[in-house]
Short mmCIF file of C-alpha atoms in Angstrom, two decimals:
data_model
loop_
_atom_site.label_atom_id
_atom_site.label_comp_id
_atom_site.label_asym_id
_atom_site.label_seq_id
_atom_site.Cartn_x
_atom_site.Cartn_y
_atom_site.Cartn_z
CA UNK A 27 0.19 -3.34 14.83
CA UNK A 28 3.88 -2.61 14.36
CA UNK A 29 4.16 0.10 16.96
CA UNK A 30 5.12 -2.41 19.68
CA UNK A 31 7.19 -4.66 17.46
CA UNK A 32 10.47 -2.76 17.85
CA UNK A 33 11.10 -4.01 21.41
CA UNK A 34 11.62 -7.64 20.60
CA UNK A 35 13.66 -10.73 21.31
CA UNK A 36 16.47 -11.89 19.08
CA UNK A 37 14.70 -14.34 16.80
CA UNK A 38 17.16 -15.94 14.40
CA UNK A 39 17.31 -14.61 10.84
CA UNK A 40 16.71 -17.31 8.19
CA UNK A 41 19.73 -18.36 6.20
CA UNK A 42 20.50 -16.06 3.27
CA UNK A 43 22.34 -16.67 0.03
CA UNK A 44 26.08 -16.09 0.29
CA UNK A 45 27.25 -12.56 -0.51
CA UNK A 46 23.91 -11.10 -1.67
CA UNK A 47 24.39 -8.23 -4.09
CA UNK A 48 22.56 -5.69 -1.95
CA UNK A 49 23.80 -2.13 -1.98
CA UNK A 50 23.77 0.03 1.15
CA UNK A 51 20.51 1.30 2.63
CA UNK A 52 19.80 5.00 2.00
CA UNK A 53 17.42 7.25 3.88
CA UNK A 54 14.67 8.77 1.75
CA UNK A 55 12.87 11.28 4.00
CA UNK A 56 15.55 13.95 3.78
CA UNK A 57 15.39 17.64 2.98
CA UNK A 58 17.86 20.07 1.42
CA UNK A 59 21.52 19.25 2.08
CA UNK A 60 20.51 15.89 3.50
CA UNK A 61 18.75 17.22 6.60
CA UNK A 62 16.89 14.40 8.33
CA UNK A 63 13.12 14.66 8.79
CA UNK A 64 12.40 16.02 12.26
CA UNK A 65 9.22 13.96 12.61
CA UNK A 66 7.88 10.60 11.46
CA UNK A 67 7.50 9.62 7.80
CA UNK A 68 5.89 6.75 5.87
CA UNK A 69 6.84 5.29 2.49
CA UNK A 70 3.98 5.26 -0.06
CA UNK A 71 5.44 4.26 -3.42
CA UNK A 72 8.25 4.26 -5.95
CA UNK A 73 8.39 4.85 -9.70
CA UNK A 74 8.84 1.93 -12.09
CA UNK A 75 12.52 2.67 -12.66
CA UNK A 76 13.22 3.11 -8.95
CA UNK A 77 14.17 6.77 -9.28
CA UNK A 78 11.33 8.61 -7.52
CA UNK A 79 10.16 7.67 -4.02
CA UNK A 80 6.83 8.91 -2.65
CA UNK A 81 6.41 9.37 1.08
CA UNK A 82 4.29 11.21 3.61
CA UNK A 83 5.67 13.08 6.57
CA UNK A 84 4.68 15.35 9.43
CA UNK A 85 8.20 16.80 9.33
CA UNK A 86 8.55 20.59 9.32
CA UNK A 87 12.01 20.91 7.76
CA UNK A 88 11.95 19.14 4.40
CA UNK A 89 10.97 22.11 2.19
CA UNK A 90 10.90 25.87 2.93
CA UNK A 91 7.09 26.14 3.05
CA UNK A 92 6.34 22.81 4.72
CA UNK A 93 6.54 23.85 8.35
CA UNK A 94 2.88 24.52 9.02
CA UNK A 95 0.95 22.10 6.80
CA UNK A 96 0.79 19.30 9.36
CA UNK A 97 0.96 16.30 7.05
CA UNK A 98 2.51 16.55 3.58
CA UNK A 99 3.30 14.31 0.64
CA UNK A 100 6.79 14.39 -0.83
CA UNK A 101 8.69 12.93 -3.78
CA UNK A 102 12.43 12.41 -3.51
CA UNK A 103 14.63 11.93 -6.56
CA UNK A 104 16.92 9.13 -5.44
CA UNK A 105 19.48 10.07 -8.11
CA UNK A 106 19.81 13.80 -7.50
CA UNK A 107 18.71 13.95 -3.86
CA UNK A 108 16.04 16.59 -4.52
CA UNK A 109 12.91 16.48 -2.32
CA UNK A 110 9.73 18.27 -3.38
CA UNK A 111 6.38 18.76 -1.70
CA UNK A 112 3.69 17.41 -4.04
CA UNK A 113 0.58 17.98 -1.91
CA UNK A 114 0.01 21.41 -3.42
CA UNK A 115 -2.98 23.29 -4.75
CA UNK A 116 -3.10 24.33 -8.38
CA UNK A 117 -1.73 27.73 -7.42
CA UNK A 118 1.21 26.11 -5.62
CA UNK A 119 -0.08 26.53 -2.08
CA UNK A 120 1.22 23.84 0.29
CA UNK A 121 -1.58 21.53 1.45
CA UNK A 122 -2.24 19.12 4.26
CA UNK A 123 -2.94 15.71 2.73
CA UNK A 124 -5.29 13.15 4.23
CA UNK A 125 -3.92 10.14 6.10
CA UNK A 126 -1.17 7.92 4.74
CA UNK A 127 -2.68 6.82 1.42
CA UNK A 128 -1.50 8.21 -1.92
CA UNK A 129 -0.03 6.92 -5.17
CA UNK A 130 2.59 7.66 -7.82
CA UNK A 131 2.54 6.74 -11.52
CA UNK A 132 5.15 4.48 -13.06
CA UNK A 133 7.10 7.35 -14.60
CA UNK A 134 6.90 9.38 -11.39
CA UNK A 135 5.08 12.24 -13.10
CA UNK A 136 1.64 11.98 -11.45
CA UNK A 137 0.79 11.77 -7.75
CA UNK A 138 -2.74 11.23 -6.42
CA UNK A 139 -3.85 12.26 -2.96
CA UNK A 140 -6.87 13.31 -0.91
CA UNK A 141 -7.21 16.68 0.82
CA UNK A 142 -9.92 18.70 2.51
CA UNK A 143 -8.55 22.13 1.65
CA UNK A 144 -11.15 24.73 0.72
CA UNK A 145 -9.93 25.32 -2.82
CA UNK A 146 -7.35 23.06 -4.44
CA UNK A 147 -8.17 22.94 -8.14
CA UNK A 148 -10.29 24.80 -10.70
CA UNK A 149 -13.89 23.60 -10.78
CA UNK A 150 -13.82 22.21 -7.27
CA UNK A 151 -17.20 22.50 -5.51
CA UNK A 152 -17.16 24.68 -2.41
CA UNK A 153 -18.64 21.92 -0.23
CA UNK A 154 -15.84 21.61 2.30
CA UNK A 155 -15.48 17.89 1.66
CA UNK A 156 -12.36 15.85 1.11
CA UNK A 157 -11.67 15.15 -2.55
CA UNK A 158 -9.15 13.21 -4.61
CA UNK A 159 -6.66 15.18 -6.72
CA UNK A 160 -3.88 14.42 -9.17
CA UNK A 161 -0.70 16.49 -9.21
CA UNK A 162 1.31 16.72 -12.44
CA UNK A 163 4.92 17.17 -11.34
CA UNK A 164 5.99 18.26 -14.83
CA UNK A 165 3.39 20.97 -15.47
CA UNK A 166 2.97 21.88 -11.81
CA UNK A 167 -0.82 21.67 -12.11
CA UNK A 168 -3.26 20.01 -9.69
CA UNK A 169 -6.63 18.75 -10.93
CA UNK A 170 -9.79 17.49 -9.24
CA UNK A 171 -10.46 13.78 -9.84
CA UNK A 172 -13.57 13.10 -7.75
CA UNK A 173 -15.81 15.49 -9.68
CA UNK A 174 -19.58 15.38 -9.21
CA UNK A 175 -22.56 17.37 -8.06
CA UNK A 176 -23.18 16.93 -4.31
CA UNK A 177 -26.81 16.14 -3.67
CA UNK A 178 -27.09 17.08 -0.02
CA UNK A 179 -26.36 15.39 3.28
CA UNK A 180 -23.74 15.96 5.92
CA UNK A 181 -20.49 17.43 4.64
CA UNK A 182 -18.48 14.60 6.17
CA UNK A 183 -20.38 12.14 3.97
CA UNK A 184 -19.41 13.75 0.68
CA UNK A 185 -15.72 12.92 0.60
CA UNK A 186 -13.44 10.81 -1.54
CA UNK A 187 -10.46 9.01 -0.04
CA UNK A 188 -7.70 6.40 -0.34
CA UNK A 189 -6.60 6.95 -3.97
CA UNK A 190 -4.22 4.82 -6.02
CA UNK A 191 -3.04 5.31 -9.61
CA UNK A 192 -2.16 2.91 -12.42
CA UNK A 193 1.42 2.74 -13.65
CA UNK A 194 0.49 4.48 -16.91
CA UNK A 195 -0.94 7.39 -14.88
CA UNK A 196 -4.33 7.19 -16.53
CA UNK A 197 -6.64 5.31 -14.14
CA UNK A 198 -7.26 6.51 -10.58
CA UNK A 199 -9.14 4.40 -8.06
CA UNK A 200 -10.56 5.68 -4.78
CA UNK A 201 -13.30 5.17 -2.19
CA UNK A 202 -16.27 7.48 -1.74
CA UNK A 203 -19.73 7.56 -0.14
CA UNK A 204 -20.95 10.05 -2.72
CA UNK A 205 -23.89 9.07 -4.89
CA UNK A 206 -23.30 11.56 -7.71
CA UNK A 207 -19.99 10.40 -9.17
CA UNK A 208 -21.63 8.11 -11.76
CA UNK A 209 -25.10 9.28 -12.83
CA UNK A 210 -27.61 6.50 -12.30
CA UNK A 211 -25.12 4.15 -10.66
CA UNK A 212 -26.66 1.53 -8.35
CA UNK A 213 -25.33 2.74 -5.00
CA UNK A 214 -26.89 2.90 -1.55
CA UNK A 215 -26.76 6.18 0.38
CA UNK A 216 -24.24 6.32 3.20
CA UNK A 217 -22.34 3.33 1.80
CA UNK A 218 -18.66 3.41 0.86
CA UNK A 219 -18.02 2.35 -2.74
CA UNK A 220 -15.03 2.00 -5.06
CA UNK A 221 -14.74 4.20 -8.16
CA UNK A 222 -12.25 4.43 -11.02
CA UNK A 223 -11.77 7.67 -12.96
CA UNK A 224 -10.01 7.94 -16.32
CA UNK A 225 -7.69 10.94 -16.01
CA UNK A 226 -7.77 11.57 -19.78
CA UNK A 227 -11.49 11.29 -20.55
CA UNK A 228 -12.85 12.18 -17.11
CA UNK A 229 -15.14 9.13 -17.19
CA UNK A 230 -15.82 7.52 -13.81
CA UNK A 231 -16.93 3.91 -13.30
CA UNK A 232 -18.31 2.09 -10.27
CA UNK A 233 -16.21 -0.96 -9.36
CA UNK A 234 -17.98 -2.22 -6.23
CA UNK A 235 -21.20 -3.28 -7.90
CA UNK A 236 -23.44 -6.14 -6.81
CA UNK A 237 -24.57 -9.01 -8.99
CA UNK A 238 -27.09 -8.25 -11.73
CA UNK A 239 -26.21 -4.58 -11.45
CA UNK A 240 -27.55 -4.21 -7.92
CA UNK A 241 -26.09 -1.81 -5.41
CA UNK A 242 -23.50 -3.30 -3.07
CA UNK A 243 -25.30 -3.91 0.21
CA UNK A 244 -22.43 -2.86 2.46
CA UNK A 245 -19.19 -0.91 2.57
CA UNK A 246 -16.13 -1.36 0.34
CA UNK A 247 -12.73 0.15 1.10
CA UNK A 248 -8.96 0.16 0.61
CA UNK A 249 -8.72 0.01 -3.20
CA UNK A 250 -5.63 -0.77 -5.23
CA UNK A 251 -5.13 -1.00 -9.00
CA UNK A 252 -3.03 -2.96 -11.47
CA UNK A 253 -0.29 -1.41 -13.59
CA UNK A 254 -2.49 -1.20 -16.71
CA UNK A 255 -5.53 0.04 -14.81
CA UNK A 256 -7.62 -2.94 -15.87
CA UNK A 257 -8.02 -4.62 -12.49
CA UNK A 258 -9.00 -3.21 -9.12
CA UNK A 259 -8.57 -4.91 -5.75
CA UNK A 260 -10.51 -3.87 -2.66
CA UNK A 261 -11.94 -5.00 0.65
CA UNK A 262 -15.66 -5.28 1.27
CA UNK A 263 -18.22 -6.39 3.80
CA UNK A 264 -20.92 -6.53 1.12
CA UNK A 265 -22.64 -9.90 0.73
CA UNK A 266 -23.91 -9.55 -2.85
CA UNK A 267 -20.81 -8.90 -4.98
CA UNK A 268 -20.81 -12.49 -6.25
CA UNK A 269 -23.54 -14.87 -7.41
CA UNK A 270 -24.62 -17.28 -4.64
CA UNK A 271 -22.88 -20.17 -6.39
CA UNK A 272 -19.54 -18.33 -6.27
CA UNK A 273 -19.65 -17.37 -2.61
CA UNK A 274 -17.83 -19.22 0.13
CA UNK A 275 -18.39 -18.78 3.85
CA UNK A 276 -15.92 -16.67 5.77
CA UNK A 277 -13.46 -18.56 7.85
CA UNK A 278 -13.96 -17.98 11.56
CA UNK A 279 -12.24 -14.81 12.68
CA UNK A 280 -9.68 -15.03 15.43
CA UNK A 281 -11.03 -13.46 18.62
CA UNK A 282 -7.83 -11.38 18.76
CA UNK A 283 -8.45 -9.78 15.36
CA UNK A 284 -10.74 -6.81 15.80
CA UNK A 285 -10.96 -5.93 12.10
CA UNK A 286 -11.36 -8.42 9.29
CA UNK A 287 -13.01 -8.39 5.92
CA UNK A 288 -13.33 -10.17 2.56
CA UNK A 289 -11.15 -9.33 -0.44
CA UNK A 290 -12.21 -8.97 -4.08
CA UNK A 291 -10.81 -8.09 -7.48
CA UNK A 292 -12.76 -6.47 -10.29
CA UNK A 293 -11.85 -6.87 -13.98
CA UNK A 294 -12.97 -3.52 -15.37
CA UNK A 295 -12.81 -4.65 -18.99
CA UNK A 296 -14.92 -7.78 -18.50
CA UNK A 297 -17.09 -6.37 -15.76
CA UNK A 298 -16.53 -9.38 -13.52
CA UNK A 299 -15.78 -9.62 -9.80
CA UNK A 300 -13.67 -12.40 -8.28
CA UNK A 301 -13.22 -13.53 -4.71
CA UNK A 302 -9.67 -13.08 -3.46
CA UNK A 303 -8.10 -13.58 -0.05
CA UNK A 304 -8.66 -17.33 0.07
CA UNK A 305 -7.40 -19.46 2.90
CA UNK A 306 -5.52 -22.68 2.21
CA UNK A 307 -8.77 -24.68 2.29
CA UNK A 308 -10.33 -22.51 -0.43
CA UNK A 309 -12.72 -20.59 1.80
CA UNK A 310 -12.78 -16.81 2.05
CA UNK A 311 -10.37 -16.06 4.87
CA UNK A 312 -10.84 -13.43 7.55
CA UNK A 313 -8.50 -10.87 6.03
CA UNK A 314 -6.70 -7.84 7.31
CA UNK A 315 -8.15 -4.83 5.42
CA UNK A 316 -5.35 -4.55 2.87
CA UNK A 317 -4.83 -6.21 -0.52
CA UNK A 318 -1.84 -5.78 -2.85
CA UNK A 319 -1.87 -6.84 -6.51
CA UNK A 320 1.10 -7.79 -8.64
CA UNK A 321 1.55 -5.27 -11.48
CA UNK A 322 0.01 -7.69 -13.99
CA UNK A 323 -2.85 -8.50 -11.57
CA UNK A 324 -2.10 -12.22 -11.67
CA UNK A 325 -1.32 -12.44 -7.96
CA UNK A 326 -2.83 -10.97 -4.81
CA UNK A 327 -0.97 -10.68 -1.52
CA UNK A 328 -2.87 -10.42 1.76
CA UNK A 329 -2.81 -11.41 5.43
CA UNK A 330 -5.36 -13.59 7.21
CA UNK A 331 -6.15 -13.68 10.90
CA UNK A 332 -4.55 -16.58 12.73
CA UNK A 333 -4.48 -17.95 16.26
CA UNK A 334 -2.90 -15.39 18.60
CA UNK A 335 0.69 -15.58 19.69
CA UNK A 336 1.34 -17.03 23.14
CA UNK A 337 0.24 -14.36 25.56
CA UNK A 338 -2.75 -13.38 23.42
CA UNK A 339 -1.05 -10.97 21.00
CA UNK A 340 -2.84 -10.67 17.64
CA UNK A 341 -1.27 -12.38 14.64
CA UNK A 342 -1.82 -12.48 10.88
CA UNK A 343 -0.18 -14.78 8.32
CA UNK A 344 0.71 -13.79 4.77
CA UNK A 345 -0.59 -15.55 1.64
CA UNK A 346 -0.24 -15.08 -2.11
CA UNK A 347 -3.08 -16.20 -4.35
CA UNK A 348 -2.78 -16.93 -8.07
CA UNK A 349 -5.92 -15.22 -9.35
CA UNK A 350 -5.89 -17.28 -12.55
CA UNK A 351 -5.66 -20.74 -11.02
CA UNK A 352 -6.88 -20.09 -7.49
CA UNK A 353 -3.73 -21.62 -6.03
CA UNK A 354 -2.85 -20.23 -2.59
CA UNK A 355 0.58 -20.36 -1.00
CA UNK A 356 1.71 -19.42 2.48
CA UNK A 357 4.61 -16.96 2.68
CA UNK A 358 6.81 -17.79 5.65
CA UNK A 359 10.41 -17.23 6.69
CA UNK A 360 10.72 -20.79 8.03
CA UNK A 361 10.40 -24.13 6.27
CA UNK A 362 9.35 -25.77 9.53
CA UNK A 363 5.57 -26.32 9.29
CA UNK A 364 5.33 -26.29 13.09
CA UNK A 365 6.92 -22.85 13.41
CA UNK A 366 4.85 -19.92 14.63
CA UNK A 367 4.85 -17.24 11.90
CA UNK A 368 3.40 -13.78 11.47
CA UNK A 369 3.33 -11.08 8.79
CA UNK A 370 2.02 -7.64 7.94
CA UNK A 371 -0.38 -7.43 4.93
CA UNK A 372 1.66 -4.73 3.17
CA UNK A 373 3.49 -7.05 0.78
CA UNK A 374 4.70 -6.23 -2.75
CA UNK A 375 5.25 -8.48 -5.78
CA UNK A 376 7.77 -7.73 -8.53
CA UNK A 377 6.61 -7.11 -12.10
CA UNK A 378 8.02 -10.43 -13.29
CA UNK A 379 6.02 -12.26 -10.58
CA UNK A 380 9.25 -13.69 -9.26
CA UNK A 381 9.65 -12.07 -5.84
CA UNK A 382 7.38 -11.12 -2.96
CA UNK A 383 8.68 -8.59 -0.44
CA UNK A 384 7.04 -8.68 2.97
CA UNK A 385 7.32 -7.73 6.64
CA UNK A 386 7.11 -10.44 9.24
CA UNK A 387 8.99 -13.22 10.92
CA UNK A 388 8.99 -16.80 12.09
CA UNK A 389 10.42 -18.73 15.01
CA UNK A 390 10.80 -22.41 15.83
CA UNK A 391 10.69 -21.62 19.54
CA UNK A 392 7.91 -20.43 21.82
CA UNK A 393 7.11 -16.77 21.20
CA UNK A 394 6.22 -14.82 24.28
CA UNK A 395 4.00 -11.73 24.25
CA UNK A 396 5.53 -8.63 22.59
CA UNK A 397 8.36 -10.61 20.99
CA UNK A 398 7.24 -10.84 17.36
CA UNK A 399 9.84 -9.18 15.13
CA UNK A 400 8.78 -7.51 11.88
CA UNK A 401 11.79 -7.51 9.57
CA UNK A 402 11.69 -7.00 5.81
CA UNK A 403 12.31 -10.08 3.65
CA UNK A 404 11.98 -11.13 0.06
CA UNK A 405 11.02 -14.62 -1.07
CA UNK A 406 11.39 -16.25 -4.47
CA UNK A 407 7.91 -17.46 -5.38
CA UNK A 408 9.30 -20.27 -7.53
CA UNK A 409 11.97 -21.67 -5.22
CA UNK A 410 10.91 -20.45 -1.79
CA UNK A 411 14.36 -18.97 -1.14
CA UNK A 412 14.08 -16.25 1.49
CA UNK A 413 16.55 -13.52 2.38
CA UNK A 414 16.53 -10.57 4.75
CA UNK A 415 16.46 -7.05 3.30
CA UNK A 416 16.27 -4.66 6.26
CA UNK A 417 19.63 -5.46 7.80
CA UNK A 418 22.34 -3.43 9.48
CA UNK A 419 25.35 -2.50 7.28
CA UNK A 420 27.29 -5.57 8.45
CA UNK A 421 24.41 -7.88 7.51
CA UNK A 422 23.25 -8.44 11.08
CA UNK A 423 19.65 -8.10 12.18
CA UNK A 424 18.24 -4.59 12.50
CA UNK A 425 17.26 -3.36 15.96
CA UNK A 426 13.75 -2.20 15.04
CA UNK A 427 10.88 -3.08 12.72
CA UNK A 428 10.12 -2.64 9.02
CA UNK A 429 6.91 -2.59 6.99
CA UNK A 430 5.27 -1.26 3.81
CA UNK A 431 7.56 -2.31 0.91
CA UNK A 432 7.13 -0.74 -2.54
CA UNK A 433 9.03 -2.05 -5.56
CA UNK A 434 10.46 -0.82 -8.82
CA UNK A 435 9.41 -2.90 -11.82
CA UNK A 436 12.62 -4.92 -11.75
CA UNK A 437 12.17 -5.70 -8.07
CA UNK A 438 15.72 -4.47 -7.45
CA UNK A 439 14.82 -1.23 -5.65
CA UNK A 440 12.61 -1.39 -2.58
CA UNK A 441 11.30 1.56 -0.54
CA UNK A 442 10.09 0.79 2.98
CA UNK A 443 9.36 2.28 6.40
CA UNK A 444 11.49 1.40 9.41
CA UNK A 445 12.13 2.57 12.97
CA UNK A 446 15.56 0.98 13.42
CA UNK A 447 18.55 3.04 14.51
CA UNK A 448 21.23 0.90 12.84
CA UNK A 449 20.28 0.65 9.14
CA UNK A 450 22.80 3.32 8.14
CA UNK A 451 26.56 3.36 8.85
CA UNK A 452 26.06 6.63 10.73
CA UNK A 453 22.85 5.52 12.45
CA UNK A 454 19.78 7.72 12.89
CA UNK A 455 19.02 10.32 15.52
CA UNK A 456 15.92 8.58 16.89
CA UNK A 457 13.91 5.40 16.65
CA UNK A 458 10.99 7.20 14.98
CA UNK A 459 9.57 5.85 11.70
CA UNK A 460 11.59 6.91 8.66
CA UNK A 461 11.68 5.91 4.98
CA UNK A 462 14.54 4.03 3.36
CA UNK A 463 15.50 2.63 -0.02
CA UNK A 464 17.74 -0.28 -0.90
CA UNK A 465 18.86 -1.49 -4.32
CA UNK A 466 20.14 -4.89 -5.33
CA UNK A 467 22.37 -5.90 -8.23
CA UNK A 468 21.33 -8.37 -10.88
CA UNK A 469 20.28 -11.81 -9.58
#
């Protein structure tokens, strides 16, 4: 969705507070001696104290043995400047990781990822399937998370994907179509489900379960998890995750939105599932297949399909839902209710529930096709004050697009992905996607 957003018109940046205490933007996807990644990278997380940034990259020059792995996961120490490849087998072999989904624990010690390598960790079944692993950066060991006994079927149907990890590093959530991860679990064959594994005990629980213990009747995907591991968010097209009295009809999907779904949260301690992703009228909105939780799981951030931009270009709008009260608020960069606004679903909420960081834009003028800018902003959820984050060094608007913010607990350090050429005083060598970090002083 963002690939065409870099060539855009000069939409005005909303007014920002005078002299914001933002420090300079720093590039994250760098190798030894500050060498810039020679191919595209994507930000995937940051530790609670803002020290360690997780990113994926197809670059060949970040570590000595990373040239031929194709797609690797890296952690960069933002204090020392050291970059390490963390998608490694237990014996240290560099691995190709799957897609652009991984997670890092709050202390930066543990990284979870999915890989289809033949032998990554001790005890791994030789089934050729993708599995979820956890890498301990302190001990240098890699362990299998999605353990089970495959019961037959096509190899492609035995995998485990899209992992995320709680801040305490104990709970790991992921998606799998396997039926053997929880003995006796009510799951349908060939259906994607959400599982949570306790890294300490090895116990795995099913999160995408239908009412009265029935199997979910359709696929669930894209899981995320709260800081304490007690709440899971995910997308699902299943129709039986809630009792009939708790269901609401889906809002009509925009014809321009090819993919939409319904969002849920699951309280693992209480064993209850709640509808998330509500539209302003309280119905279940047609959501982009991404949900982000605040660390305390009080709020969910998501994007709902909206009427297309002039010219027919697809558009989604960002919302934040209070999961305790059900209150829904629209997150916009304009206070003009008549303005046309848009946003990417990859928003992040600070640990104190004060700030939401998001990628999008707004304009009070007619937006023509291919002119929707995606800049990075943060908005105070209490006051509505909005300020730009992904700016050029002189505070002017960047010349590209930004998305995918990840926050430290304080909300002062943000890691994001951007294809601008003017974020740094020295510029960048290309307009490919790279990863950046920016830190703010005390508010």
